[in-house]
Coordinates of C-alpha atoms in Angstrom, one line a residue:
Chain A
M4 CA -26.3 115.4 40.6
I5 CA -26.0 111.0 41.6
S6 CA -25.7 110.2 45.3
V7 CA -22.5 108.7 46.8
E8 CA -24.2 105.1 46.8
E9 CA -25.2 105.4 43.0
A10 CA -21.6 107.1 42.3
K11 CA -20.2 104.1 44.2
S12 CA -21.9 101.3 42.9
I13 CA -20.9 103.1 38.9
V14 CA -17.3 103.0 39.9
L15 CA -17.8 99.5 41.3
N16 CA -19.5 98.1 38.0
S17 CA -16.8 99.9 35.9
T18 CA -13.7 98.1 37.0
Q19 CA -11.5 96.7 34.4
D20 CA -9.2 93.6 33.9
F21 CA -5.6 94.6 32.9
G22 CA -4.4 91.1 32.5
V23 CA -2.4 88.9 34.5
E24 CA 2.0 88.9 35.2
E25 CA 4.5 86.9 36.4
I26 CA 6.5 88.1 39.7
P27 CA 8.8 86.2 42.2
F28 CA 6.5 85.5 45.5
I29 CA 8.3 87.6 47.6
K30 CA 7.1 91.0 45.8
S31 CA 3.4 89.3 45.6
V32 CA 2.7 90.7 48.7
G33 CA -1.3 92.7 48.6
R34 CA -1.5 91.8 44.9
V35 CA -4.8 90.1 43.6
L36 CA -3.3 86.0 43.1
K37 CA -4.6 84.9 39.4
E38 CA -4.1 81.1 39.4
T39 CA -5.5 78.3 42.2
I40 CA -2.2 76.8 44.5
V41 CA -2.2 73.3 45.4
A42 CA -0.6 71.2 47.0
D43 CA 2.1 69.4 45.6
R44 CA 2.9 66.8 48.0
D45 CA 1.0 65.9 51.5
F46 CA 1.7 68.1 54.3
P47 CA 3.6 67.0 56.3
P48 CA 5.2 65.0 53.1
F49 CA 5.9 62.4 55.6
N50 CA 5.5 61.2 59.5
R51 CA 6.9 64.4 61.3
V52 CA 8.1 64.1 64.5
S53 CA 7.1 66.9 66.5
M54 CA 9.3 67.4 69.8
D55 CA 13.0 66.3 70.4
G56 CA 13.1 63.4 71.9
I57 CA 13.1 59.6 71.3
A58 CA 11.2 57.2 69.0
I59 CA 9.7 53.5 70.1
D60 CA 7.4 51.1 68.9
F61 CA 4.7 52.4 71.1
N62 CA 3.3 48.1 71.7
E63 CA 7.0 47.5 73.3
F64 CA 6.1 50.1 75.8
S65 CA 2.5 49.1 76.8
S66 CA 3.5 45.6 77.3
R67 CA 6.3 46.2 79.4
L68 CA 4.2 48.5 81.4
S69 CA 1.3 46.1 81.7
S70 CA 4.3 43.1 82.7
N71 CA 6.0 45.9 85.1
R72 CA 9.0 45.5 83.1
Q73 CA 11.7 48.0 83.3
L74 CA 10.9 50.8 80.8
D75 CA 14.5 51.4 79.4
F76 CA 15.2 51.3 75.5
K77 CA 18.6 50.6 74.1
I78 CA 19.1 53.4 71.9
E79 CA 20.2 52.6 68.1
G80 CA 20.7 55.9 66.4
I81 CA 19.6 58.7 65.7
Q82 CA 17.0 60.7 63.2
A83 CA 18.0 64.1 62.3
A84 CA 15.7 66.6 60.4
G85 CA 16.9 66.5 57.0
S86 CA 18.2 63.1 57.1
K87 CA 16.9 60.2 55.0
Q88 CA 14.6 57.5 57.2
I89 CA 16.4 55.2 59.3
T90 CA 15.1 52.2 60.7
L91 CA 14.3 50.9 64.3
Q92 CA 15.9 47.2 63.7
N93 CA 14.6 45.7 67.2
P94 CA 11.5 46.6 68.8
E95 CA 13.1 46.4 72.0
N96 CA 15.6 49.4 71.3
C97 CA 14.3 53.5 70.6
I98 CA 16.1 55.7 68.4
E99 CA 16.8 59.6 69.3
V100 CA 14.8 61.7 67.2
M101 CA 14.2 65.8 66.3
T102 CA 12.0 67.9 65.4
G103 CA 11.4 68.1 61.9
A104 CA 12.9 64.9 61.1
V105 CA 11.1 62.2 59.5
L106 CA 9.9 59.2 61.7
P107 CA 12.2 56.4 61.4
N108 CA 10.7 52.7 60.1
N109 CA 9.3 50.6 62.5
A110 CA 8.7 53.1 64.9
N111 CA 5.5 54.9 66.1
T112 CA 5.1 57.0 69.3
V113 CA 7.7 59.9 70.3
I114 CA 8.5 60.7 74.0
R115 CA 10.2 63.9 74.6
Y116 CA 13.3 64.4 76.6
E117 CA 11.8 65.8 79.3
D118 CA 10.4 62.6 80.0
V119 CA 13.5 60.4 79.5
T120 CA 16.5 59.9 81.6
I121 CA 19.8 59.0 79.3
E122 CA 22.5 57.0 80.7
N123 CA 25.6 55.2 79.0
G124 CA 23.4 55.0 75.3
I125 CA 19.9 53.6 77.4
A126 CA 17.1 56.2 77.6
T127 CA 14.4 55.2 80.3
I128 CA 11.1 56.7 80.4
N129 CA 10.4 58.2 83.3
I130 CA 6.6 58.7 82.8
D131 CA 3.4 56.1 82.2
L132 CA 1.0 58.1 80.7
I133 CA 1.9 57.5 76.8
N134 CA -0.4 58.0 74.0
D135 CA -0.2 55.9 70.9
K136 CA 1.5 58.1 68.1
Q137 CA 2.0 60.8 70.1
N138 CA 4.5 63.9 69.2
V139 CA 3.9 62.2 65.6
H140 CA 2.8 65.2 63.1
K141 CA 0.6 61.9 60.6
K142 CA 2.0 63.0 57.1
G143 CA -1.1 64.1 54.9
K144 CA -2.5 65.5 58.1
D145 CA -3.0 69.4 56.7
G146 CA -3.2 68.4 53.5
K147 CA -3.1 66.2 50.6
I148 CA -1.0 66.0 47.6
G149 CA -3.5 68.2 45.3
D150 CA -5.6 69.8 47.4
V151 CA -6.6 73.6 46.9
L152 CA -4.2 75.5 49.8
I153 CA -5.2 79.1 47.9
E154 CA -8.2 80.0 46.0
G155 CA -7.6 81.9 42.3
N156 CA -8.4 86.4 43.4
T157 CA -7.3 86.1 46.7
Q158 CA -5.5 89.0 48.2
I159 CA -1.9 87.4 48.8
S160 CA -0.6 88.6 52.5
A161 CA 1.8 87.2 55.0
A162 CA 0.2 84.0 55.5
E163 CA -0.1 83.4 51.7
I164 CA 3.5 84.1 51.2
G165 CA 4.7 81.2 53.3
V166 CA 2.5 78.5 51.6
L167 CA 3.9 79.9 48.5
A168 CA 7.0 79.3 49.8
T169 CA 6.4 75.4 50.7
V170 CA 4.7 74.4 46.9
G171 CA 7.8 75.9 45.9
K172 CA 5.8 78.5 43.4
S173 CA 8.8 80.7 43.7
I174 CA 7.2 82.3 40.5
V175 CA 3.3 83.6 40.7
K176 CA 0.8 84.7 38.8
V177 CA -1.2 88.0 39.7
A178 CA -3.6 90.8 38.3
K179 CA -1.5 93.5 36.8
Q180 CA -2.0 96.8 38.3
P181 CA -2.9 99.5 36.0
K182 CA -0.5 102.3 34.8
V183 CA -2.1 105.8 36.7
M184 CA -1.3 109.2 36.1
I185 CA -2.1 111.5 38.7
V186 CA -2.5 115.2 37.0
S187 CA -3.4 118.6 39.0
T188 CA -4.6 121.6 37.9
G189 CA -5.2 124.7 39.0
D190 CA -2.6 128.0 38.1
E191 CA -2.7 128.5 42.0
L192 CA -0.5 125.8 42.7
V193 CA 3.7 125.4 42.7
G194 CA 5.8 122.4 43.9
V195 CA 6.6 121.1 47.2
N196 CA 10.0 122.2 47.0
E197 CA 9.0 125.7 46.3
I198 CA 7.7 129.0 48.2
P199 CA 4.5 130.3 47.3
L200 CA 3.4 133.7 46.7
E201 CA 0.8 135.2 48.5
H202 CA -2.4 133.7 46.3
Q203 CA -0.3 130.7 45.4
I204 CA -0.5 127.1 47.9
R205 CA 1.4 124.0 47.1
R206 CA 0.5 121.2 45.3
S207 CA -1.0 118.1 48.0
N208 CA -3.5 116.6 47.1
V209 CA -1.7 114.6 44.4
F210 CA 0.8 113.6 47.0
T211 CA -1.9 112.1 49.2
L212 CA -3.5 110.0 46.1
V213 CA 0.0 108.5 45.5
S214 CA -0.3 107.6 49.2
L215 CA -3.5 105.6 48.9
L216 CA -2.4 104.2 46.1
E217 CA 0.6 102.8 47.5
K218 CA -1.7 101.2 50.4
L219 CA -2.8 99.0 47.6
N220 CA 0.0 98.5 46.1
I221 CA -0.4 100.3 42.7
P222 CA 2.5 102.3 41.5
S223 CA 1.6 106.1 40.1
E224 CA 3.2 109.1 38.7
T225 CA 2.3 112.9 38.9
T226 CA 2.2 115.8 36.9
H227 CA 0.5 119.5 36.8
I228 CA -1.0 120.9 33.7
T229 CA -1.7 124.5 33.7
D230 CA -4.8 125.9 32.9
D231 CA -4.6 126.1 28.8
K232 CA -7.7 124.1 27.2
P233 CA -5.4 123.6 24.4
I234 CA -2.6 122.5 26.3
L235 CA -4.5 120.5 28.7
K236 CA -6.3 118.6 25.7
A237 CA -2.5 117.5 24.0
K238 CA -1.7 116.5 26.9
I239 CA -4.8 114.5 28.3
E240 CA -4.5 113.2 24.7
G241 CA -1.1 111.6 24.8
Y242 CA -2.0 110.7 28.4
L243 CA -5.3 108.6 27.2
Q244 CA -3.2 106.5 25.3
E245 CA 0.1 105.9 27.5
Y246 CA -1.7 105.2 30.9
D247 CA -4.5 103.0 32.1
V248 CA -6.3 105.6 34.9
L249 CA -6.0 109.0 34.8
L250 CA -7.0 110.9 37.7
F251 CA -7.4 114.6 37.9
S252 CA -7.3 116.7 40.5
G253 CA -9.4 120.1 39.8
A254 CA -10.8 121.8 36.7
V255 CA -14.0 120.2 36.9
S256 CA -16.8 122.6 38.1
K257 CA -18.0 125.8 37.1
G258 CA -14.9 127.7 36.6
K259 CA -14.3 129.9 33.8
Y260 CA -10.8 127.8 33.7
D261 CA -12.3 124.4 34.5
F262 CA -11.5 122.9 31.0
L263 CA -11.8 119.2 32.0
P264 CA -15.1 118.3 30.9
E265 CA -14.7 120.2 27.4
V266 CA -12.0 118.3 26.7
F267 CA -12.9 115.0 27.7
D268 CA -15.9 115.6 25.7
E269 CA -13.7 116.6 23.0
L270 CA -11.3 113.7 23.3
G271 CA -14.2 111.3 23.1
V272 CA -14.3 110.1 26.9
E273 CA -17.3 108.6 27.9
K274 CA -19.3 110.5 30.6
L275 CA -20.0 108.1 33.8
F276 CA -20.6 110.7 36.0
H277 CA -20.4 114.3 36.9
K278 CA -21.1 116.0 40.6
V279 CA -21.9 113.5 43.4
A280 CA -23.7 114.7 46.3
Q281 CA -21.4 115.2 48.6
R282 CA -19.3 118.0 50.3
P283 CA -17.0 118.5 49.8
G284 CA -16.6 116.7 46.2
K285 CA -19.3 117.8 44.8
P286 CA -18.1 118.4 41.1
F287 CA -16.7 114.8 41.1
F288 CA -16.2 113.2 37.2
M289 CA -16.1 109.9 36.2
D290 CA -15.1 108.7 32.8
A291 CA -14.9 105.3 31.1
Chain B
M18 CA 9.4 79.7 81.4
I19 CA 7.2 82.7 81.5
S20 CA 3.7 83.8 80.3
V21 CA 2.7 85.2 77.2
E22 CA 1.4 89.0 78.5
E23 CA 5.0 88.4 80.4
A24 CA 7.1 87.8 77.0
K25 CA 5.3 90.6 75.7
S26 CA 6.1 93.2 78.1
I27 CA 9.8 92.0 78.2
V28 CA 9.5 92.8 74.1
L29 CA 8.2 96.6 74.6
N30 CA 10.7 96.9 76.9
S31 CA 13.7 96.7 75.1
T32 CA 13.0 98.8 72.3
Q33 CA 16.2 100.3 70.7
D34 CA 16.2 103.8 69.4
F35 CA 17.9 103.7 65.6
G36 CA 18.5 107.0 65.4
V37 CA 17.2 109.5 63.1
E38 CA 17.5 110.0 58.7
E39 CA 15.9 112.2 56.2
I40 CA 13.9 110.6 53.3
P41 CA 11.8 112.3 50.7
F42 CA 8.7 113.0 52.1
I43 CA 6.7 111.0 49.7
K44 CA 8.6 107.8 50.7
S45 CA 7.6 108.5 54.5
V46 CA 4.7 106.3 54.6
G47 CA 4.4 103.8 57.2
R48 CA 7.5 105.4 58.7
V49 CA 7.9 107.6 62.2
L50 CA 8.3 111.3 62.0
K51 CA 10.9 112.5 64.1
E52 CA 10.5 116.2 63.9
T53 CA 7.4 118.4 64.6
I54 CA 5.5 120.1 61.4
V55 CA 4.4 123.4 62.1
A56 CA 2.7 125.3 60.0
D57 CA 4.7 127.8 57.6
R58 CA 1.9 131.0 56.9
D59 CA -1.6 130.8 57.8
F60 CA -4.0 127.3 56.2
P61 CA -6.4 128.9 54.0
P62 CA -3.0 132.0 53.2
F63 CA -5.4 134.3 51.8
N64 CA -9.4 134.8 51.9
R65 CA -10.0 132.3 49.8
V66 CA -12.8 131.9 47.3
S67 CA -14.3 128.7 47.5
M68 CA -17.2 128.5 44.7
D69 CA -17.3 129.7 41.1
G70 CA -19.4 132.5 40.5
I71 CA -18.9 136.7 41.3
A72 CA -17.7 138.5 44.3
I73 CA -19.4 141.4 45.5
D74 CA -19.5 143.8 48.7
F75 CA -23.0 142.9 51.2
N76 CA -23.5 146.0 51.6
E77 CA -24.0 146.8 48.5
F78 CA -26.1 143.9 47.9
S79 CA -28.3 144.7 51.5
S80 CA -29.0 148.0 51.0
R81 CA -29.9 147.6 47.3
L82 CA -32.2 144.5 48.7
S83 CA -34.0 146.5 51.4
S84 CA -34.8 149.2 48.8
N85 CA -35.8 147.1 46.1
R86 CA -33.4 148.2 43.6
Q87 CA -32.3 146.2 40.8
L88 CA -29.6 143.3 41.7
D89 CA -27.2 143.7 39.1
F90 CA -23.9 144.1 39.0
K91 CA -21.5 145.0 36.2
I92 CA -18.2 143.1 35.9
E93 CA -15.6 144.5 36.4
G94 CA -12.4 141.8 35.9
I95 CA -11.9 137.9 36.5
Q96 CA -9.7 137.0 39.3
A97 CA -8.5 133.9 38.6
A98 CA -6.8 131.2 41.0
G99 CA -3.0 131.5 40.5
S100 CA -3.9 135.3 39.7
K101 CA -2.4 138.3 42.1
Q102 CA -5.3 139.8 44.0
I103 CA -7.1 142.3 42.3
T104 CA -9.4 145.2 43.5
L105 CA -13.1 146.0 43.2
Q106 CA -12.9 149.7 42.4
N107 CA -16.5 150.4 42.7
P108 CA -18.5 148.7 45.3
E109 CA -21.3 148.7 42.8
N110 CA -19.5 146.6 40.6
C111 CA -18.7 142.6 41.1
I112 CA -15.7 140.7 39.7
E113 CA -15.7 136.4 38.7
V114 CA -14.0 134.8 41.1
M115 CA -12.8 131.2 40.4
T116 CA -12.4 128.7 43.1
G117 CA -8.9 128.5 44.8
A118 CA -8.6 132.3 43.8
V119 CA -8.0 135.3 46.5
L120 CA -11.1 137.0 47.0
P121 CA -10.5 140.6 45.6
N122 CA -10.2 143.5 47.9
N123 CA -12.9 145.0 48.5
A124 CA -15.1 142.3 48.0
N125 CA -16.3 140.2 51.0
T126 CA -19.0 137.7 49.3
V127 CA -19.3 135.2 46.6
I128 CA -22.3 134.0 44.6
R129 CA -22.1 131.4 43.2
Y130 CA -22.3 130.9 39.2
E131 CA -25.7 128.8 39.7
D132 CA -27.7 132.0 41.3
V133 CA -26.4 134.5 38.7
T134 CA -27.7 135.2 35.2
I135 CA -24.5 136.7 33.5
E136 CA -25.4 138.8 29.9
N137 CA -23.7 141.8 28.4
G138 CA -21.3 142.0 31.2
I139 CA -23.5 142.3 33.5
A140 CA -24.2 139.6 36.1
T141 CA -27.5 139.7 37.8
I142 CA -28.0 137.8 41.3
N143 CA -31.4 135.4 40.9
I144 CA -31.9 134.9 44.8
D145 CA -32.4 136.7 47.7
L146 CA -31.2 134.5 50.4
I147 CA -27.2 135.8 51.1
N148 CA -25.1 135.6 53.4
D149 CA -22.1 138.4 54.6
K150 CA -18.9 136.4 53.5
Q151 CA -20.7 133.4 52.4
N152 CA -18.7 130.9 49.9
V153 CA -15.6 132.3 51.4
H154 CA -13.0 130.2 53.5
K155 CA -11.1 133.1 55.4
K156 CA -7.3 133.5 56.0
G157 CA -6.4 131.2 58.9
K158 CA -10.0 129.6 59.4
D159 CA -7.9 125.7 59.4
G160 CA -4.3 127.1 60.9
K161 CA -2.2 130.0 61.7
I162 CA 1.5 130.1 61.0
G163 CA 3.6 128.3 63.7
D164 CA 0.7 125.8 64.4
V165 CA 1.5 122.6 65.3
L166 CA 0.6 120.3 62.6
I167 CA 1.5 116.9 62.9
E168 CA 3.4 115.9 66.5
G169 CA 6.9 114.7 66.4
N170 CA 6.7 110.3 66.7
T171 CA 3.4 110.2 64.5
Q172 CA 3.5 107.3 62.1
I173 CA 2.9 109.2 58.7
S174 CA 0.1 107.4 56.5
A175 CA -1.2 109.4 53.3
A176 CA -3.5 112.3 55.3
E177 CA 0.0 113.2 56.7
I178 CA 1.6 113.2 53.6
G179 CA -0.6 115.9 52.5
V180 CA 0.2 118.3 55.0
L181 CA 3.8 117.8 54.9
A182 CA 3.6 118.8 50.6
T183 CA 1.3 121.6 51.7
V184 CA 4.5 123.0 54.2
G185 CA 7.1 122.6 51.6
K186 CA 8.2 119.5 53.7
S187 CA 10.1 117.4 50.5
I188 CA 12.7 115.9 53.0
V189 CA 11.6 114.6 56.2
K190 CA 13.0 113.1 59.5
V191 CA 12.0 109.7 60.3
A192 CA 13.4 107.5 62.7
K193 CA 15.8 104.9 60.9
Q194 CA 14.6 101.7 60.7
P195 CA 16.7 98.6 62.1
K196 CA 19.0 97.0 59.8
V197 CA 17.3 92.9 60.1
M198 CA 18.7 89.5 59.3
I199 CA 16.4 86.5 59.2
V200 CA 18.3 83.4 59.9
S201 CA 16.7 79.6 59.2
T202 CA 18.3 76.7 60.6
G203 CA 17.2 72.9 59.9
D204 CA 18.9 70.8 57.8
E205 CA 16.0 69.5 56.1
L206 CA 14.9 73.2 54.7
V207 CA 15.5 73.4 50.7
G208 CA 15.3 76.6 49.1
V209 CA 12.0 77.4 47.1
N210 CA 13.1 76.4 43.4
E211 CA 14.2 72.7 45.0
I212 CA 12.3 69.9 44.3
P213 CA 12.6 68.7 48.2
L214 CA 13.5 64.7 48.6
E215 CA 11.2 62.9 50.7
H216 CA 12.6 63.9 53.9
Q217 CA 12.6 67.8 53.5
I218 CA 10.8 70.5 53.2
R219 CA 11.3 74.0 51.6
R220 CA 11.9 77.1 53.4
S221 CA 8.8 79.0 54.2
N222 CA 8.7 80.8 58.0
V223 CA 11.7 83.4 56.6
F224 CA 9.4 84.3 53.7
T225 CA 6.2 84.8 56.2
L226 CA 8.4 87.1 58.7
V227 CA 10.1 89.2 55.6
S228 CA 6.2 89.9 54.8
L229 CA 5.3 90.6 57.9
L230 CA 7.9 93.2 58.2
E231 CA 7.5 94.9 55.0
K232 CA 3.9 95.5 56.5
L233 CA 5.8 97.9 59.1
N234 CA 8.3 99.0 55.8
I235 CA 11.2 97.5 58.2
P236 CA 13.3 95.9 54.6
S237 CA 15.5 93.0 56.0
E238 CA 17.5 89.8 54.6
T239 CA 17.5 86.4 54.6
T240 CA 19.9 83.4 54.8
H241 CA 19.9 79.8 55.8
I242 CA 22.9 78.3 58.2
T243 CA 23.5 74.4 58.3
D244 CA 23.1 72.9 62.1
D245 CA 26.9 72.9 62.7
K246 CA 27.9 74.8 65.7
P247 CA 31.2 76.2 64.5
I248 CA 29.5 77.0 61.2
L249 CA 26.5 78.8 63.2
K250 CA 28.6 80.8 65.4
A251 CA 30.7 82.3 63.1
K252 CA 28.4 83.4 60.6
I253 CA 26.3 84.9 63.8
E254 CA 29.5 86.4 65.1
G255 CA 29.6 88.4 62.3
Y256 CA 25.4 89.0 62.0
L257 CA 25.8 90.3 65.5
Q258 CA 28.4 93.3 64.1
E259 CA 26.3 93.4 60.7
Y260 CA 22.8 93.7 61.7
D261 CA 20.5 96.0 64.5
V262 CA 18.3 93.2 64.7
L263 CA 18.5 89.2 64.1
L264 CA 15.7 86.9 63.7
F265 CA 16.0 83.2 64.0
S266 CA 13.3 80.4 62.8
G267 CA 14.3 76.9 64.6
A268 CA 17.6 75.7 66.4
V269 CA 15.9 77.4 70.4
S270 CA 14.5 73.8 71.7
K271 CA 16.0 70.4 73.2
G272 CA 17.4 69.0 69.2
K273 CA 20.6 67.7 69.4
Y274 CA 21.3 69.9 67.1
D275 CA 19.6 73.3 68.4
F276 CA 22.8 75.2 69.1
L277 CA 21.4 78.5 68.8
P278 CA 21.3 78.7 73.3
E279 CA 24.8 77.7 73.6
V280 CA 26.1 79.9 70.8
F281 CA 24.3 82.8 71.6
D282 CA 25.9 82.6 74.9
E283 CA 29.6 81.6 74.1
L284 CA 29.1 85.3 72.1
G285 CA 27.7 87.0 75.5
V286 CA 24.9 87.3 74.2
E287 CA 22.1 88.5 77.2
K288 CA 19.2 86.2 77.2
L289 CA 16.3 87.9 78.0
F290 CA 14.1 85.1 78.1
H291 CA 13.8 81.7 76.6
K292 CA 10.6 79.3 76.4
V293 CA 7.4 80.8 76.5
A294 CA 4.0 79.6 77.8
Q295 CA 2.6 79.0 74.2
R296 CA 1.7 76.0 71.6
P297 CA 2.8 76.2 69.6
G298 CA 6.1 78.3 69.7
K299 CA 6.9 77.5 73.2
P300 CA 10.8 77.4 72.6
F301 CA 10.8 81.4 72.0
F302 CA 14.1 82.9 72.8
M303 CA 14.7 86.8 72.5
D304 CA 18.2 88.2 73.6
A305 CA 18.7 92.0 73.9

């Protein structure tokens, strides 16, 4: 009999690689990424306006401030988010800019609407304290083209989904999940829909296992096999071909109808352990 | 502007009940149970054998032990799991019993195979220290018929799935999930499959939101609406009819094309808050 710790380490040292598959990125939450995700461009990809307001040339602002001139700027145009970059033609003027827009050419600083009064096409700045390049999210500040954004083998969460979308990874390489069959044994078991007789109980452990695997995004099937050695052997022989992982609930202890250890042996299944020093669950059996 | 705490409390005080639906129990992980689950019988439903071995009458054992007589018991039969309860005819004999079986009539104590030698139909007990009623899981020990096993409003996890199966709840009442539409706005956004122009970026926030909702087992759809007030108004009017919850990403700040607050107002949507003292995300807008 081995300890729980030993059993755990045997399990962890017996992991298998089930290969890689490509799936739509939006279905990939909880899966393990099997490629490296790199930035396809700088982020932000342009000097990005981060406040709604007006864009100006900071030098013009500071020279007027120091010589006590009026802080009014004629509005030359509007730079909307999603529009091609326009150019501030005259540095004495300004351009209205929207959050998410490209900073216009020849402008470098954004003053938010809250600090401006607009009348008759003229924007007057109502504050003195303005920083050069304020409210501009500089091109490449969050990442450079080619930067690794997500390492391979990362488990994908909602945050990674946003990154995958940003870099255009609509299809993503992830580790394939094993094909799992969960087998219950025990002639005392009846279906969930059935009314058990006095000496019977309903199947339940297999469904708990399904739910636990579902939490790991591993789909599984369930079946029940009667406590009959030839039937068990024939069915398991087929499942060994068809599935990557077989999980059994029951029939590995010392009972007269606990045929599984014999059946595994006859089918050439390599035993990694049988019996773990834990209560309950001592007869835990693991094969390769 | 309100604090994050105030905003949170407004959100939590604005929860809605979307009704109840019946779904297969195996699909109910993560959902909120909307009925009380009670035991349909005692658990265990019978005096259940919890070790493979032999069942005897403890009085017979102790009287032999005190008078130094042989501890050999003729095997009368086998009580398998899933078989009808049989009866120990002669208290001087024993019955082989399997884990999960009903304890035979007139027997009350189980000795595991490890502590017994069986030869020619006779089981000899090799130990002296045996407790009355050992290795028997007494009927009703874990629960009595009618006991509440899961309270209503419990969030269902793998453990509850096992309980639902045990009591035969193949169909279960759960809280209905809201029908959710997530709307992105912002003319700078292009699809994940597209190659953005210099001044464009890909949609990503909506997909992060989809993934976060998925974690709560809430399915959602996404769409994008162009920054055009009549189009926004027409589409949102339709969505307000069709969906329980609309989530918007963008267009609630002070920009020239941030039409949503106006559109909500014109459509008679009640504003619960707009602007939260947080960075980033100050323009957070919530409606009833």
